Coordinates of C-alpha atoms in Angstrom, one line a residue:
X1 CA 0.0 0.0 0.0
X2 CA 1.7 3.6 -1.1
X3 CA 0.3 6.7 1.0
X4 CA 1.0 10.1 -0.9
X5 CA 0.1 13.1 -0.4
X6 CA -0.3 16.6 -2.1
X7 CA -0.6 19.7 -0.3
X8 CA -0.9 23.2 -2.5
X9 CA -1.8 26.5 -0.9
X10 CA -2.2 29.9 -2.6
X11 CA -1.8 33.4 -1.2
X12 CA -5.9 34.1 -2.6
X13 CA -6.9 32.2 0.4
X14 CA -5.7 34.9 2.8
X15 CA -6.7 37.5 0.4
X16 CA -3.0 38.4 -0.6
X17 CA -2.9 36.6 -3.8
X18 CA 0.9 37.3 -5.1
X19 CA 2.1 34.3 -3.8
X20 CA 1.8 30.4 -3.4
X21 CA 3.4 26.6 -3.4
X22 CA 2.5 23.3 -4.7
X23 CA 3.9 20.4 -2.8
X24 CA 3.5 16.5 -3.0
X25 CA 4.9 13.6 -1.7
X26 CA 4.9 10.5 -4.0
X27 CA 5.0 8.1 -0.7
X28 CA 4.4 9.3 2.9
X29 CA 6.7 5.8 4.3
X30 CA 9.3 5.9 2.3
X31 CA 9.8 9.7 2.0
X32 CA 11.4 8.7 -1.5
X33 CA 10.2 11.2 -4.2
X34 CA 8.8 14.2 -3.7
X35 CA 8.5 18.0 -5.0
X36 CA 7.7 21.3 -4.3
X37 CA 7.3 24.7 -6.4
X38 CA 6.4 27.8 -4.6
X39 CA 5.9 30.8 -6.9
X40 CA 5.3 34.4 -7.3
X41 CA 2.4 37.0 -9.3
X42 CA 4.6 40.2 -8.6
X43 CA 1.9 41.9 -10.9
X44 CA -1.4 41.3 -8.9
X45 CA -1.4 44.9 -7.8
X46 CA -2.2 45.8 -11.4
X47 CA -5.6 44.4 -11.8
X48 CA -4.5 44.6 -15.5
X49 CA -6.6 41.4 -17.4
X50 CA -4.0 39.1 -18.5
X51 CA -1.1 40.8 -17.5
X52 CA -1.7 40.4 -13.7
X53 CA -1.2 36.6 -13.7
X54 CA 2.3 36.6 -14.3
X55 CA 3.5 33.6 -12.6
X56 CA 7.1 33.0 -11.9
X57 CA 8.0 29.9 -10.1
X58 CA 10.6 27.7 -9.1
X59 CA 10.8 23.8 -9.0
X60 CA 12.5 21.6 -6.9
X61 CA 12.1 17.3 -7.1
X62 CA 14.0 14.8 -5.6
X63 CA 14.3 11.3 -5.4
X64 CA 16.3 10.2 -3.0
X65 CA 16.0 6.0 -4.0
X66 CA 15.2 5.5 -7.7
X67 CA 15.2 1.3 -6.9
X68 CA 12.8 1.8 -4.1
X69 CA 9.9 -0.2 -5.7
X70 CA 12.4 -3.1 -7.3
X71 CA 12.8 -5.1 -4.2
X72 CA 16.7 -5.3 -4.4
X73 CA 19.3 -2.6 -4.6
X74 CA 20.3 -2.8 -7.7
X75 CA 21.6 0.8 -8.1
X76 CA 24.6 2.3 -5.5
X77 CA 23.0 3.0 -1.9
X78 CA 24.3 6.7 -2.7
X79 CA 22.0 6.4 -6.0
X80 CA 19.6 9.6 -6.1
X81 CA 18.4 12.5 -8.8
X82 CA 17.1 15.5 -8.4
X83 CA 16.1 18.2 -10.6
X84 CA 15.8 22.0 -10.2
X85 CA 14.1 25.0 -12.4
X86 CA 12.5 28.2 -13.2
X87 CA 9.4 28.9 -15.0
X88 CA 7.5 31.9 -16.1
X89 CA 3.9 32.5 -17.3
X90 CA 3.0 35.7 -19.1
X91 CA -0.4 36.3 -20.4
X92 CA -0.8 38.0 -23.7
X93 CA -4.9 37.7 -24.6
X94 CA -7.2 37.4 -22.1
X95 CA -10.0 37.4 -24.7
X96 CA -12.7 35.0 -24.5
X97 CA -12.3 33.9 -28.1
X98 CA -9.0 33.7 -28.2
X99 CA -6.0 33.7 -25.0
X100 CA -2.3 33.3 -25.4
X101 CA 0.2 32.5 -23.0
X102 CA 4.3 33.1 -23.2
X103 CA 5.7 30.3 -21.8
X104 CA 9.1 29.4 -20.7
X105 CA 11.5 27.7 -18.0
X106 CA 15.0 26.2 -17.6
X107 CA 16.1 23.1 -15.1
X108 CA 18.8 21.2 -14.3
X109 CA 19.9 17.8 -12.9
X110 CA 22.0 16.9 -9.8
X111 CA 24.4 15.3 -12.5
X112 CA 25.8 18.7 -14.6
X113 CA 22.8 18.4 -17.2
X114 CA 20.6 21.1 -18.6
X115 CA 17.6 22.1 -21.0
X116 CA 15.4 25.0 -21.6
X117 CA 12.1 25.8 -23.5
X118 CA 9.8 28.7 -24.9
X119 CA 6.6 28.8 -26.5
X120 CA 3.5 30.1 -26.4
X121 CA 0.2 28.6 -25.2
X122 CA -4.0 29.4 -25.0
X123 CA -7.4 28.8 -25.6
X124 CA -9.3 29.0 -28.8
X125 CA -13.1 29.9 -28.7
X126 CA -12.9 28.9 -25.0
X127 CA -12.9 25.2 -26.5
X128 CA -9.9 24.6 -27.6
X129 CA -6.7 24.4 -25.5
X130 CA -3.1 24.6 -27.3
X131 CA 0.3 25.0 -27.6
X132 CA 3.6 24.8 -29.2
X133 CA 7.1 24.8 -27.5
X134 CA 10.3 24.7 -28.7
X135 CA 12.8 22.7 -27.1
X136 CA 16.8 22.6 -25.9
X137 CA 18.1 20.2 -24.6
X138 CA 21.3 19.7 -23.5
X139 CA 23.8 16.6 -23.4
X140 CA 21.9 13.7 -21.4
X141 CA 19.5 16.0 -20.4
X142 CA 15.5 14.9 -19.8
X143 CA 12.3 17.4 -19.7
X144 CA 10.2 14.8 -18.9
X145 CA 12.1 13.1 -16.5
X146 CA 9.4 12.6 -13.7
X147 CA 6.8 11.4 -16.0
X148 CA 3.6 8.8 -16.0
X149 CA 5.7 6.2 -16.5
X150 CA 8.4 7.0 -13.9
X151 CA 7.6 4.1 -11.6
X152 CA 7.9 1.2 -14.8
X153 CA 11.3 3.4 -15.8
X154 CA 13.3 5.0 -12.9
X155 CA 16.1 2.4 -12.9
X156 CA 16.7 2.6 -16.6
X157 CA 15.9 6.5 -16.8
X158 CA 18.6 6.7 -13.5
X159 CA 21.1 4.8 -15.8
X160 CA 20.5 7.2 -18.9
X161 CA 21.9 10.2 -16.5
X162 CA 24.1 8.8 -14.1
X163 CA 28.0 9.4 -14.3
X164 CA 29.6 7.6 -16.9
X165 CA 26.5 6.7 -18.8
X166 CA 26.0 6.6 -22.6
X167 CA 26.4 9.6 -23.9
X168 CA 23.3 11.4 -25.7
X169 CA 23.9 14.1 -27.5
X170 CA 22.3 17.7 -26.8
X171 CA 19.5 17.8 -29.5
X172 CA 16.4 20.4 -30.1
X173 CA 13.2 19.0 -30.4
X174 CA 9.2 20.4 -30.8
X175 CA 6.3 19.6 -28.4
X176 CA 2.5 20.8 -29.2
X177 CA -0.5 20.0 -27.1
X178 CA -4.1 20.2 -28.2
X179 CA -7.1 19.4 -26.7
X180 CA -10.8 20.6 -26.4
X181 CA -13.6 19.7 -23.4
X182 CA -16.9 19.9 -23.2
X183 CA -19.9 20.3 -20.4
X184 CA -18.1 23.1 -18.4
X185 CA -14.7 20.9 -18.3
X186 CA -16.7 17.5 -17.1
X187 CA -15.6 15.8 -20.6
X188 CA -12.7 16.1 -22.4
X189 CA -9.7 14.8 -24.3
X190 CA -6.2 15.9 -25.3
X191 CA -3.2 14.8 -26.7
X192 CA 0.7 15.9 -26.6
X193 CA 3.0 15.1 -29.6
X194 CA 7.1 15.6 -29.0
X195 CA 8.8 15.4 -32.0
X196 CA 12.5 15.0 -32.1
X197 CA 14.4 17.5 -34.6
X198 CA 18.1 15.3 -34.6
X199 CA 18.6 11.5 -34.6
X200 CA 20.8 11.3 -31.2
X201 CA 21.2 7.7 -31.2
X202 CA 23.5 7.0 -33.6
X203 CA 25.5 3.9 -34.3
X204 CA 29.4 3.3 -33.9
X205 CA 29.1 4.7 -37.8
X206 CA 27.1 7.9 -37.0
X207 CA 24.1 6.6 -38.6
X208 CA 20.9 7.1 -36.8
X209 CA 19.0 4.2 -35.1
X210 CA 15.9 4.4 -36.3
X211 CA 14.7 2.3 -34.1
X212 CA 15.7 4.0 -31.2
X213 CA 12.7 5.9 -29.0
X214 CA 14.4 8.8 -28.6
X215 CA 14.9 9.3 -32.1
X216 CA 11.3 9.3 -32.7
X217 CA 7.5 10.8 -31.7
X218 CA 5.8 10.4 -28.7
X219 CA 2.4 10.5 -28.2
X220 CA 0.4 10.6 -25.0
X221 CA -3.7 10.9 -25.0
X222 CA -5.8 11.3 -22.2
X223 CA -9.3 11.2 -21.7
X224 CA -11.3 12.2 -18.9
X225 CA -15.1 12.1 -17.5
X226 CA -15.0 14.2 -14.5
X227 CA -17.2 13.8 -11.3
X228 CA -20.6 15.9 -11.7
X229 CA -21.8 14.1 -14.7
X230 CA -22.9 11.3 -13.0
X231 CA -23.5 11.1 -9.0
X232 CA -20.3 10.1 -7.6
X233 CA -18.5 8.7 -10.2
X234 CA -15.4 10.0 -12.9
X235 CA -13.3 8.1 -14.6
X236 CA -9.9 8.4 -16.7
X237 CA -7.6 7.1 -19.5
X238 CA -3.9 7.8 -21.0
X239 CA -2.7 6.1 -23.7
X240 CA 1.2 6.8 -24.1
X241 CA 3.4 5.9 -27.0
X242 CA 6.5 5.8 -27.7
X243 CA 9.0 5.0 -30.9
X244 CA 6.3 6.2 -33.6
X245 CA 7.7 5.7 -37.1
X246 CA 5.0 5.1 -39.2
X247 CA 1.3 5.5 -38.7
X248 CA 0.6 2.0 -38.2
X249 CA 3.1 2.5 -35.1
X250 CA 0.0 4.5 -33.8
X251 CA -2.0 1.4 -33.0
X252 CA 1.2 -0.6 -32.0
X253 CA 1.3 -2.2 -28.3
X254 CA 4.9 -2.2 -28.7
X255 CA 6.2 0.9 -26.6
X256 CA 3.0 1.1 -24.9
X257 CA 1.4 2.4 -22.1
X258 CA -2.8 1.9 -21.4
X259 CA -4.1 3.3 -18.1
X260 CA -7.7 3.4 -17.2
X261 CA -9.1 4.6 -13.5
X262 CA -12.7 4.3 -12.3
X263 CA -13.4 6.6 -9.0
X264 CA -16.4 7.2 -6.9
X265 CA -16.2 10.0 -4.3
X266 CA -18.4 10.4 -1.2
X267 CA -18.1 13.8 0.6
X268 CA -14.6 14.8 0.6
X269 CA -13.8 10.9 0.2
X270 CA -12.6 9.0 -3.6
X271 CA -11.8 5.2 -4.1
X272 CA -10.3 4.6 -7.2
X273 CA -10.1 1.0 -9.5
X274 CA -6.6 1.3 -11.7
X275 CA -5.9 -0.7 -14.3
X276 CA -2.6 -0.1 -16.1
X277 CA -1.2 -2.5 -19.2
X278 CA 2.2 -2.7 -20.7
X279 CA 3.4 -4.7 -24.0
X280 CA 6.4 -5.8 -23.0
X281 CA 8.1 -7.3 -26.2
X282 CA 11.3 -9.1 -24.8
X283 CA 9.4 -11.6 -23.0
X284 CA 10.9 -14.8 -23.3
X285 CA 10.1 -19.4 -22.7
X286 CA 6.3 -18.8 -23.5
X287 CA 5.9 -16.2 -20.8
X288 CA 2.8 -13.4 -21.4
X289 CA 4.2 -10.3 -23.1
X290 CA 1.1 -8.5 -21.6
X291 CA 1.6 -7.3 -18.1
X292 CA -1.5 -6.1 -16.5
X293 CA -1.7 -4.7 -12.7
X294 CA -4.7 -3.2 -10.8
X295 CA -5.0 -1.5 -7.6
X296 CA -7.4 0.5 -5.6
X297 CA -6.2 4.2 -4.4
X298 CA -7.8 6.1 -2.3
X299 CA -7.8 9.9 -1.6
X300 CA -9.5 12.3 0.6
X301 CA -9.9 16.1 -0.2
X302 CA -9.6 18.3 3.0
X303 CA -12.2 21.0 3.2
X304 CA -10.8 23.9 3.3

């Protein structure tokens, strides 16, 4: 059984609404990976639509045991990774029909590695969310480091970073995001696209690998019913992708990620029924390549 918890807290709930700070912890026992970004709206004394929510923040996630969840120590006992940055958020339309964000941050790793992004990002028609960034990243350096996945990965995504691992070269890549909902937010869907602009896996002779995920798109969907629509209950699905080279890669288990979660709340209760399921290619001797694992979580909203 994992107990986490996320605690967030903004400055509007004391009626001085320029600052704020979004915590969680990923397990309360093991005190393993957790996070916490306070930030800043240093224009709020404006009252200028749009322009009063700039948002500057900064970022700081640790995890002090990336094995934790394997059941051996398979990395160093000194094994950890943590990753620090700085983001902004400046409003440019506040229109109704059409909003617009600039966007931007920069992090960095415990282990000398770096990236940055800008873009811009908004709502169309009040529908339609979107946006576009444009990516730098530096030599071994990952934006999406603590991701969905993180639990399936952390060992390997440890060893992609560590000291002395395989080198991957710094690279620039594009990542848009578009999504509409519907029913004041109670039903929606998006997806996010990153598309690599470099092959950085290349072979001894400096040929890419096209094989290689990080040489190629990855998709994530989600789709989400939220609680309102029917007494009690919302449910939830992702469907992450990795490696996309053609279109029939689209539809591919291989590189796959299915999660589906059914909740019913009660009051400031929610019980949730996960169901995750990974292709897992490399099985061997007969054995399923289909790994499936369920679980119940549970979570309780304080009032206040």
């Amino acid at each position: 059984r994992i107990l986490g918890l996320n605690f967030d807290i903004h400055g509007d709930l004391f009626g001085i609404p320029y600052f704020g700070v979004d915590t969680f912890v990923a397990n309360v026992a093991a005190l393993n990976l957790l996070g916490i970004r306070p930030f800043v709206r240093p224009l709020k004394w404006l009252e200028v639509p749009a322009i009063q929510d700039l948002q500057i923040g900064f970022s700081y996630i640790t995890d002090r045991n990336p094995d934790h969840y394997a059941g051996t120590d398979i990395l160093p006992t000194d094994a950890s990774v943590t990753f620090q940055g700085i983001d902004m958020m400046f409003p440019l339309l506040g229109n109704p029909l059409l909003s617009l964000a600039a966007i931007g941050d920069f992090a960095w790793d415990n282990k000398g590695h770096a990236g940055g992004m800008f873009g811009l990002a908004g709502k169309l028609l009040s529908l339609f969310g979107y946006g576009i960034q444009y990516r730098m990243l530096g030599e071994n350096f990952s934006p999406t480091y603590f991701g969905r996945t993180y639990d399936v990965y952390s060992i390997e995504k440890y060893n992609k970073i560590k000291d002395g691992a395989d080198v991957i070269p710094g690279h620039h890549k594009l990542f848009a995001t578009l999504g509409t909902s519907f029913m004041e937010g109670m039903v929606g869907i998006n997806a996010f696209l990153d598309i690599p602009l470099e092959k950085k896996i290349v072979d001894d002779n400096g040929n890419a690998v096209e094989d290689a995920p990080e040489n190629n798109p990855h998709l994530i969907g989600r789709f989400w019913l939220a609680e309102g629509l029917l007494p009690g209950f919302s449910a939830s699905a992702v469907y992450d992708k990795a490696n996309i080279v053609t279109l029939d890669d689209l539809i591919s288990p291989a590189d796959a990620l299915i999660e589906a979660k059914i909740s019913y709340g009660s009051g400031p209760a929610m019980i949730s029924l996960v169901y995750k399921v990974r292709y897992d290619p490399e099985e061997r001797d007969g054995e399923d390549p289909w790994e499936v694992t369920s679980g119940i979580e549970t979570a309780i909203q304080l009032p206040f």
